[in-house]
PDB file of C-alpha atoms in Angstrom:
ATOM      1  CA  MET A 144     -27.632  -5.041  -2.033  1.00  0.00           C
ATOM      2  CA  ALA A 145     -24.500  -7.201  -1.990  1.00  0.00           C
ATOM      3  CA  MET A 146     -23.030  -5.090  -4.804  1.00  0.00           C
ATOM      4  CA  THR A 147     -23.621  -1.874  -2.819  1.00  0.00           C
ATOM      5  CA  GLU A 148     -21.937  -3.424   0.215  1.00  0.00           C
ATOM      6  CA  ASN A 149     -18.917  -4.412  -1.870  1.00  0.00           C
ATOM      7  CA  LEU A 150     -18.659  -0.968  -3.472  1.00  0.00           C
ATOM      8  CA  LEU A 151     -18.896   0.801  -0.107  1.00  0.00           C
ATOM      9  CA  SER A 152     -16.249  -1.505   1.319  1.00  0.00           C
ATOM     10  CA  ALA A 153     -13.990  -0.703  -1.636  1.00  0.00           C
ATOM     11  CA  LEU A 154     -14.722   3.015  -1.280  1.00  0.00           C
ATOM     12  CA  LYS A 155     -13.868   2.906   2.420  1.00  0.00           C
ATOM     13  CA  HIS A 156     -10.524   1.335   1.485  1.00  0.00           C
ATOM     14  CA  VAL A 157      -9.887   4.139  -1.040  1.00  0.00           C
ATOM     15  CA  PHE A 158     -10.803   6.771   1.570  1.00  0.00           C
ATOM     16  CA  HIS A 159      -8.348   5.228   4.025  1.00  0.00           C
ATOM     17  CA  ASN A 160      -5.525   5.129   1.462  1.00  0.00           C
ATOM     18  CA  ARG A 161      -6.097   8.714   0.374  1.00  0.00           C
ATOM     19  CA  GLY A 162      -6.610  10.246   3.794  1.00  0.00           C
ATOM     20  CA  ILE A 163     -10.256  11.165   3.206  1.00  0.00           C
ATOM     21  CA  THR A 164     -12.188  11.441   6.463  1.00  0.00           C
ATOM     22  CA  TYR A 165     -15.839  11.017   7.436  1.00  0.00           C
ATOM     23  CA  LYS A 166     -15.888  14.787   7.847  1.00  0.00           C
ATOM     24  CA  ASP A 167     -14.835  15.226   4.207  1.00  0.00           C
ATOM     25  CA  ALA A 168     -17.531  12.790   3.079  1.00  0.00           C
ATOM     26  CA  ALA A 169     -20.129  14.548   5.224  1.00  0.00           C
ATOM     27  CA  ALA A 170     -19.277  17.883   3.614  1.00  0.00           C
ATOM     28  CA  ALA A 171     -19.508  16.380   0.115  1.00  0.00           C
ATOM     29  CA  LEU A 172     -22.972  14.936   0.781  1.00  0.00           C
ATOM     30  CA  GLU A 173     -24.117  17.782   3.058  1.00  0.00           C
ATOM     31  CA  LEU A 174     -24.789  15.334   5.874  1.00  0.00           C
ATOM     32  CA  SER A 175     -23.568  14.983   9.444  1.00  0.00           C
ATOM     33  CA  GLU A 176     -20.582  12.795  10.286  1.00  0.00           C
ATOM     34  CA  VAL A 177     -22.935  10.553  12.268  1.00  0.00           C
ATOM     35  CA  SER A 178     -25.039  10.018   9.129  1.00  0.00           C
ATOM     36  CA  ILE A 179     -21.941   9.150   7.100  1.00  0.00           C
ATOM     37  CA  LYS A 180     -20.785   6.630   9.690  1.00  0.00           C
ATOM     38  CA  ARG A 181     -24.260   5.093   9.691  1.00  0.00           C
ATOM     39  CA  LEU A 182     -24.223   4.988   5.883  1.00  0.00           C
ATOM     40  CA  PHE A 183     -21.028   2.937   5.870  1.00  0.00           C
ATOM     41  CA  SER A 184     -21.922   0.740   8.840  1.00  0.00           C
ATOM     42  CA  GLU A 185     -25.382  -0.116   7.467  1.00  0.00           C
ATOM     43  CA  LYS A 186     -24.023  -0.454   3.895  1.00  0.00           C
ATOM     44  CA  ASN A 187     -26.944   1.609   2.606  1.00  0.00           C
ATOM     45  CA  CYS A 188     -26.222   4.278   0.013  1.00  0.00           C
ATOM     46  CA  SER A 189     -28.080   5.602  -3.031  1.00  0.00           C
ATOM     47  CA  LEU A 190     -26.416   5.577  -6.451  1.00  0.00           C
ATOM     48  CA  LEU A 191     -26.336   9.385  -6.527  1.00  0.00           C
ATOM     49  CA  ARG A 192     -24.571   9.608  -3.158  1.00  0.00           C
ATOM     50  CA  LEU A 193     -22.135   6.882  -4.151  1.00  0.00           C
ATOM     51  CA  GLU A 194     -21.312   8.826  -7.305  1.00  0.00           C
ATOM     52  CA  LYS A 195     -20.608  11.984  -5.277  1.00  0.00           C
ATOM     53  CA  LEU A 196     -18.340  10.040  -2.918  1.00  0.00           C
ATOM     54  CA  CYS A 197     -16.481   8.653  -5.931  1.00  0.00           C
ATOM     55  CA  GLU A 198     -15.906  12.220  -7.137  1.00  0.00           C
ATOM     56  CA  LEU A 199     -14.552  13.131  -3.701  1.00  0.00           C
ATOM     57  CA  ALA A 200     -12.103  10.208  -3.859  1.00  0.00           C
ATOM     58  CA  ASN A 201     -11.142  10.959  -7.478  1.00  0.00           C
ATOM     59  CA  THR A 202     -12.267   7.496  -8.565  1.00  0.00           C
ATOM     60  CA  ASP A 203     -15.164   5.942 -10.497  1.00  0.00           C
ATOM     61  CA  PHE A 204     -17.426   2.893 -10.477  1.00  0.00           C
ATOM     62  CA  THR A 205     -15.118   0.922 -12.774  1.00  0.00           C
ATOM     63  CA  GLN A 206     -12.162   1.336 -10.428  1.00  0.00           C
ATOM     64  CA  LEU A 207     -14.336   0.590  -7.393  1.00  0.00           C
ATOM     65  CA  LEU A 208     -15.625  -2.601  -8.991  1.00  0.00           C
ATOM     66  CA  ALA A 209     -12.057  -3.728  -9.690  1.00  0.00           C
ATOM     67  CA  ILE A 210     -11.063  -3.040  -6.072  1.00  0.00           C
ATOM     68  CA  ALA A 211     -14.182  -4.771  -4.747  1.00  0.00           C
ATOM     69  CA  GLU A 212     -13.465  -7.853  -6.847  1.00  0.00           C
ATOM     70  CA  SER A 213      -9.857  -7.844  -5.697  1.00  0.00           C
ATOM     71  CA  GLN A 214     -10.896  -7.540  -2.044  1.00  0.00           C
ATOM     72  CA  GLN A 215     -13.241 -10.506  -2.355  1.00  0.00           C
ATOM     73  CA  GLN A 216     -10.614 -12.770  -3.866  1.00  0.00           C
ATOM     74  CA  GLN A 217      -7.358 -11.580  -2.347  1.00  0.00           C
ATOM     75  CA  LEU A 218      -5.750 -10.231   0.808  1.00  0.00           C
ATOM     76  CA  THR A 219      -5.256  -6.498   1.269  1.00  0.00           C
ATOM     77  CA  GLN A 220      -3.094  -7.067   4.368  1.00  0.00           C
ATOM     78  CA  LEU A 221      -1.421  -9.958   6.117  1.00  0.00           C
ATOM     79  CA  SER A 222      -2.126 -10.828   9.722  1.00  0.00           C
ATOM     80  CA  LEU A 223       0.316  -9.878  12.465  1.00  0.00           C
ATOM     81  CA  GLN A 224       1.391 -13.514  12.724  1.00  0.00           C
ATOM     82  CA  GLN A 225       1.973 -13.787   8.979  1.00  0.00           C
ATOM     83  CA  GLU A 226       4.202 -10.696   9.004  1.00  0.00           C
ATOM     84  CA  LYS A 227       6.128 -12.034  11.994  1.00  0.00           C
ATOM     85  CA  MET A 228       6.810 -15.248  10.089  1.00  0.00           C
ATOM     86  CA  LEU A 229       8.067 -13.303   7.068  1.00  0.00           C
ATOM     87  CA  VAL A 230      10.621 -11.338   9.100  1.00  0.00           C
ATOM     88  CA  SER A 231      11.739 -14.433  11.000  1.00  0.00           C
ATOM     89  CA  ASP A 232      13.991 -15.295   8.042  1.00  0.00           C
ATOM     90  CA  ILE A 233      15.233 -12.631   5.610  1.00  0.00           C
ATOM     91  CA  ARG A 234      14.977 -15.154   2.764  1.00  0.00           C
ATOM     92  CA  TYR A 235      11.205 -15.294   3.227  1.00  0.00           C
ATOM     93  CA  LEU A 236      10.937 -11.514   3.010  1.00  0.00           C
ATOM     94  CA  VAL A 237      13.202 -11.260  -0.053  1.00  0.00           C
ATOM     95  CA  VAL A 238      11.113 -13.772  -1.960  1.00  0.00           C
ATOM     96  CA  ALA A 239       7.829 -12.296  -0.681  1.00  0.00           C
ATOM     97  CA  VAL A 240       8.753  -8.858  -2.053  1.00  0.00           C
ATOM     98  CA  CYS A 241       9.732 -10.470  -5.362  1.00  0.00           C
ATOM     99  CA  ILE A 242       6.481 -12.358  -5.776  1.00  0.00           C
ATOM    100  CA  ILE A 243       4.369  -9.351  -4.781  1.00  0.00           C
ATOM    101  CA  ASN A 244       6.074  -7.728  -7.776  1.00  0.00           C
ATOM    102  CA  ARG A 245       5.150 -10.803  -9.870  1.00  0.00           C
ATOM    103  CA  TRP A 246       8.652 -12.283 -10.292  1.00  0.00           C
ATOM    104  CA  ARG A 247       8.758 -15.813 -11.629  1.00  0.00           C
ATOM    105  CA  PHE A 248      10.628 -18.626  -9.875  1.00  0.00           C
ATOM    106  CA  GLU A 249      13.473 -18.661 -12.413  1.00  0.00           C
ATOM    107  CA  GLN A 250      13.889 -14.872 -12.209  1.00  0.00           C
ATOM    108  CA  ILE A 251      14.347 -14.999  -8.434  1.00  0.00           C
ATOM    109  CA  LEU A 252      16.743 -17.915  -8.858  1.00  0.00           C
ATOM    110  CA  ALA A 253      18.827 -15.911 -11.343  1.00  0.00           C
ATOM    111  CA  ARG A 254      19.067 -12.813  -9.120  1.00  0.00           C
ATOM    112  CA  TYR A 255      19.543 -14.182  -5.602  1.00  0.00           C
ATOM    113  CA  GLN A 256      21.763 -16.793  -3.960  1.00  0.00           C
ATOM    114  CA  PHE A 257      19.324 -19.681  -3.755  1.00  0.00           C
ATOM    115  CA  SER A 258      19.680 -23.220  -4.934  1.00  0.00           C
ATOM    116  CA  GLU A 259      16.605 -24.551  -6.685  1.00  0.00           C
ATOM    117  CA  ALA A 260      15.826 -26.737  -3.674  1.00  0.00           C
ATOM    118  CA  GLN A 261      16.192 -23.797  -1.250  1.00  0.00           C
ATOM    119  CA  LEU A 262      13.922 -21.552  -3.290  1.00  0.00           C
ATOM    120  CA  THR A 263      11.354 -24.321  -3.629  1.00  0.00           C
ATOM    121  CA  GLY A 264      11.422 -24.600   0.154  1.00  0.00           C
ATOM    122  CA  VAL A 265      10.784 -20.865   0.544  1.00  0.00           C
ATOM    123  CA  PHE A 266       7.899 -21.045  -1.927  1.00  0.00           C
ATOM    124  CA  THR A 267       6.443 -23.883   0.127  1.00  0.00           C
ATOM    125  CA  LYS A 268       6.713 -21.740   3.281  1.00  0.00           C
ATOM    126  CA  LEU A 269       5.010 -18.781   1.586  1.00  0.00           C
ATOM    127  CA  ASP A 270       2.224 -21.105   0.492  1.00  0.00           C
ATOM    128  CA  LYS A 271       1.840 -22.189   4.119  1.00  0.00           C
ATOM    129  CA  PHE A 272       1.878 -18.532   5.264  1.00  0.00           C
ATOM    130  CA  GLY A 273      -1.056 -17.839   2.916  1.00  0.00           C
ATOM    131  CA  LEU A 274       0.793 -15.419   0.634  1.00  0.00           C
ATOM    132  CA  ILE A 275       0.605 -17.650  -2.455  1.00  0.00           C
ATOM    133  CA  GLU A 276      -1.054 -20.791  -3.708  1.00  0.00           C
ATOM    134  CA  LEU A 277       1.750 -23.009  -4.984  1.00  0.00           C
ATOM    135  CA  LEU A 278       1.014 -24.624  -8.347  1.00  0.00           C
ATOM    136  CA  THR A 279       2.877 -27.176 -10.447  1.00  0.00           C
ATOM    137  CA  GLU A 280       6.382 -26.521 -11.832  1.00  0.00           C
ATOM    138  CA  ASN A 281       7.063 -23.799  -9.233  1.00  0.00           C
ATOM    139  CA  ARG A 282       4.333 -21.548 -10.556  1.00  0.00           C
ATOM    140  CA  TYR A 283       2.076 -19.767  -8.089  1.00  0.00           C
ATOM    141  CA  ARG A 284      -1.105 -17.764  -7.703  1.00  0.00           C
ATOM    142  CA  LEU A 285      -0.618 -14.613  -5.673  1.00  0.00           C
ATOM    143  CA  LYS A 286      -3.181 -14.225  -2.891  1.00  0.00           C
ATOM    144  CA  VAL A 287      -2.638 -10.501  -2.233  1.00  0.00           C
ATOM    145  CA  SER A 288      -4.500  -7.760  -4.083  1.00  0.00           C
ATOM    146  CA  ARG A 289      -3.120  -4.788  -5.957  1.00  0.00           C
ATOM    147  CA  CYS A 290      -4.348  -2.718  -2.973  1.00  0.00           C
ATOM    148  CA  PHE A 291      -2.055  -4.694  -0.667  1.00  0.00           C
ATOM    149  CA  SER A 292      -0.207  -2.861   2.098  1.00  0.00           C
ATOM    150  CA  TRP A 293       1.902  -3.875   5.092  1.00  0.00           C
ATOM    151  CA  LEU A 294       0.433  -3.445   8.568  1.00  0.00           C
ATOM    152  CA  PRO A 295       0.982   0.089   9.954  1.00  0.00           C
ATOM    153  CA  ASP A 296       3.756  -0.159  12.571  1.00  0.00           C
ATOM    154  CA  GLY A 297       3.740  -3.920  12.011  1.00  0.00           C
ATOM    155  CA  PRO A 298       6.732  -6.292  11.838  1.00  0.00           C
ATOM    156  CA  ILE A 299       7.528  -5.512   8.174  1.00  0.00           C
ATOM    157  CA  GLN A 300       7.441  -1.731   8.592  1.00  0.00           C
ATOM    158  CA  THR A 301       9.459  -2.032  11.796  1.00  0.00           C
ATOM    159  CA  PHE A 302      12.054  -4.159   9.990  1.00  0.00           C
ATOM    160  CA  PHE A 303      12.471  -1.578   7.240  1.00  0.00           C
ATOM    161  CA  LEU A 304      12.678   1.315   9.690  1.00  0.00           C
ATOM    162  CA  GLU A 305      15.292  -0.409  11.849  1.00  0.00           C
ATOM    163  CA  SER A 306      17.315  -2.254   9.220  1.00  0.00           C
ATOM    164  CA  VAL A 307      16.832  -0.525   5.878  1.00  0.00           C
ATOM    165  CA  LEU A 308      15.957   3.158   6.329  1.00  0.00           C
ATOM    166  CA  GLN A 309      19.421   4.392   7.353  1.00  0.00           C
ATOM    167  CA  SER A 310      21.055   2.626   4.413  1.00  0.00           C
ATOM    168  CA  TYR A 311      18.364   4.010   2.117  1.00  0.00           C
ATOM    169  CA  LEU A 312      18.993   7.607   3.172  1.00  0.00           C
ATOM    170  CA  GLU A 313      22.773   7.261   3.230  1.00  0.00           C
ATOM    171  CA  GLY A 314      22.820   6.171  -0.403  1.00  0.00           C
ATOM    172  CA  GLY A 315      22.556   9.730  -1.649  1.00  0.00           C
ATOM    173  CA  ILE A 316      21.247  10.872  -5.012  1.00  0.00           C
ATOM    174  CA  GLN A 317      23.033   8.804  -7.620  1.00  0.00           C
ATOM    175  CA  ASN A 318      21.414  10.064 -10.827  1.00  0.00           C
ATOM    176  CA  ASP A 319      18.935  12.538 -12.255  1.00  0.00           C
ATOM    177  CA  ALA A 320      16.075  10.057 -11.853  1.00  0.00           C
ATOM    178  CA  SER A 321      16.460   9.985  -8.046  1.00  0.00           C
ATOM    179  CA  HIS A 322      15.111  12.726  -5.829  1.00  0.00           C
ATOM    180  CA  PHE A 323      15.486  13.919  -2.265  1.00  0.00           C
ATOM    181  CA  ARG A 324      14.013  17.127  -0.897  1.00  0.00           C
ATOM    182  CA  PHE A 325      13.265  18.363   2.597  1.00  0.00           C
ATOM    183  CA  ILE A 326      10.727  21.193   2.762  1.00  0.00           C
ATOM    184  CA  TRP A 327       9.571  23.108   5.807  1.00  0.00           C
ATOM    185  CA  GLY A 328       6.341  25.079   6.035  1.00  0.00           C
ATOM    186  CA  MET A 329       3.475  26.190   8.243  1.00  0.00           C
ATOM    187  CA  LEU A 330       0.090  24.698   7.343  1.00  0.00           C
ATOM    188  CA  THR A 331      -3.443  24.961   8.644  1.00  0.00           C
ATOM    189  CA  LYS A 332      -5.304  21.802   9.655  1.00  0.00           C
ATOM    190  CA  GLU A 333      -7.346  22.034   6.452  1.00  0.00           C
ATOM    191  CA  SER A 334      -4.178  22.297   4.342  1.00  0.00           C
ATOM    192  CA  VAL A 335      -2.676  19.306   6.153  1.00  0.00           C
ATOM    193  CA  ASN A 336      -5.748  17.250   5.251  1.00  0.00           C
ATOM    194  CA  GLU A 337      -5.516  18.330   1.617  1.00  0.00           C
ATOM    195  CA  LEU A 338      -1.798  17.533   1.490  1.00  0.00           C
ATOM    196  CA  ASN A 339      -2.396  14.076   2.946  1.00  0.00           C
ATOM    197  CA  ARG A 340      -5.023  13.380   0.296  1.00  0.00           C
ATOM    198  CA  LYS A 341      -2.540  14.330  -2.429  1.00  0.00           C
ATOM    199  CA  ILE A 342       0.179  12.183  -0.863  1.00  0.00           C
ATOM    200  CA  HIS A 343      -2.138   9.176  -0.892  1.00  0.00           C
ATOM    201  CA  ARG A 344      -3.028   9.857  -4.518  1.00  0.00           C
ATOM    202  CA  LEU A 345       0.679   9.900  -5.405  1.00  0.00           C
ATOM    203  CA  LEU A 346       1.146   6.567  -3.636  1.00  0.00           C
ATOM    204  CA  ASP A 347      -1.823   5.165  -5.547  1.00  0.00           C
ATOM    205  CA  GLU A 348      -0.321   6.444  -8.803  1.00  0.00           C
ATOM    206  CA  TYR A 349       3.049   4.828  -8.052  1.00  0.00           C
ATOM    207  CA  THR A 350       1.288   1.518  -7.387  1.00  0.00           C
ATOM    208  CA  HIS A 351      -0.741   1.899 -10.575  1.00  0.00           C
ATOM    209  CA  ILE A 352       2.349   2.582 -12.706  1.00  0.00           C
ATOM    210  CA  ALA A 353       4.160  -0.397 -11.180  1.00  0.00           C
ATOM    211  CA  GLU A 354       1.096  -2.528 -11.929  1.00  0.00           C
ATOM    212  CA  GLN A 355       1.152  -1.378 -15.552  1.00  0.00           C
ATOM    213  CA  ASP A 356       4.858  -2.256 -15.864  1.00  0.00           C
ATOM    214  CA  ILE A 357       4.409  -5.812 -14.560  1.00  0.00           C
ATOM    215  CA  LYS A 358       4.083  -7.060 -18.138  1.00  0.00           C
ATOM    216  CA  ILE A 359       7.468  -5.518 -19.076  1.00  0.00           C
ATOM    217  CA  PRO A 360      10.379  -8.022 -18.912  1.00  0.00           C
ATOM    218  CA  ILE A 361      12.457  -7.682 -15.735  1.00  0.00           C
ATOM    219  CA  GLU A 362      15.656  -7.122 -17.739  1.00  0.00           C
ATOM    220  CA  ASN A 363      14.090  -3.894 -19.050  1.00  0.00           C
ATOM    221  CA  LYS A 364      13.254  -2.552 -15.580  1.00  0.00           C
ATOM    222  CA  LEU A 365      15.138  -1.214 -12.575  1.00  0.00           C
ATOM    223  CA  THR A 366      14.234  -1.784  -8.939  1.00  0.00           C
ATOM    224  CA  SER A 367      12.731   1.413  -7.544  1.00  0.00           C
ATOM    225  CA  SER A 368      11.296   2.582  -4.253  1.00  0.00           C
ATOM    226  CA  LEU A 369       9.309   5.559  -3.050  1.00  0.00           C
ATOM    227  CA  LEU A 370       9.587   6.886   0.505  1.00  0.00           C
ATOM    228  CA  ILE A 371       7.235   9.637   1.653  1.00  0.00           C
ATOM    229  CA  MET A 372       7.173  11.016   5.163  1.00  0.00           C
ATOM    230  CA  PHE A 373       5.142  13.962   6.383  1.00  0.00           C
ATOM    231  CA  ARG A 374       5.015  15.036  10.033  1.00  0.00           C
ATOM    232  CA  GLU A 375       2.543  17.509  11.432  1.00  0.00           C
ATOM    233  CA  ASN A 376       3.507  19.905  14.247  1.00  0.00           C
ATOM    234  CA  TRP A 377       7.119  18.706  14.444  1.00  0.00           C
ATOM    235  CA  GLU A 378      10.471  20.413  15.026  1.00  0.00           C
ATOM    236  CA  PRO A 379      13.908  18.888  15.641  1.00  0.00           C
ATOM    237  CA  ASP A 380      14.975  18.559  19.278  1.00  0.00           C
ATOM    238  CA  SER A 381      17.835  20.958  18.552  1.00  0.00           C
ATOM    239  CA  PHE A 382      15.226  23.636  17.756  1.00  0.00           C
ATOM    240  CA  ARG A 383      12.974  22.802  20.693  1.00  0.00           C
ATOM    241  CA  GLN A 384      15.873  23.289  23.092  1.00  0.00           C
ATOM    242  CA  HIS A 385      15.700  26.998  22.310  1.00  0.00           C
ATOM    243  CA  TRP A 386      11.988  27.393  22.960  1.00  0.00           C
ATOM    244  CA  LYS A 387      10.948  29.802  25.683  1.00  0.00           C
TER     245      LYS A 387
END
């Protein structure tokens, strides 16, 4: 029973990340949305139904088990207060992003303008914030899972939108490996749902590839970032001014 609860909790997390709704799950199992909500709330699901829901989410039991184990041991999100503390000092956020990407103490020290004492102090703060467990010789155990994400509209996202986004977009396309495209189209509600599922799968794939590359030495990697934004039923104000 506990295993089923853990798998359903992991599956719910996958659904959320990939934009899969209770309505989608209801259609896959030929049940009502009320029945699906009850299934998740009561943590009661047969193996056959769980398998069908895995197919809907393009995942399998092995992946779900890994996510469930990660959820039990590690954080998938920080609290509002934890995020506020991270943005209270840019040094905390710089180091937090580094350690989420599994940088070692000496690698951060080599890249950024910290003295050893300063960086040790930041590590101590991040231990206090609950992001890491500080070990001997400036080693650490990361307390966030591979499914980790910042709070929607939380302090970290707000910081990036207000302080980083403009610089990010102004940088332009510097090489063939960078991409920027703006596409306009008219979509039905069903197509919007399908597009959102594919966007979430792309985000999952980016995270998976980054996870695979963790074992590659930092000197053989480049810092990368992926920004995706989709808006439904939106037009620029300059267009709306000409509406009848």
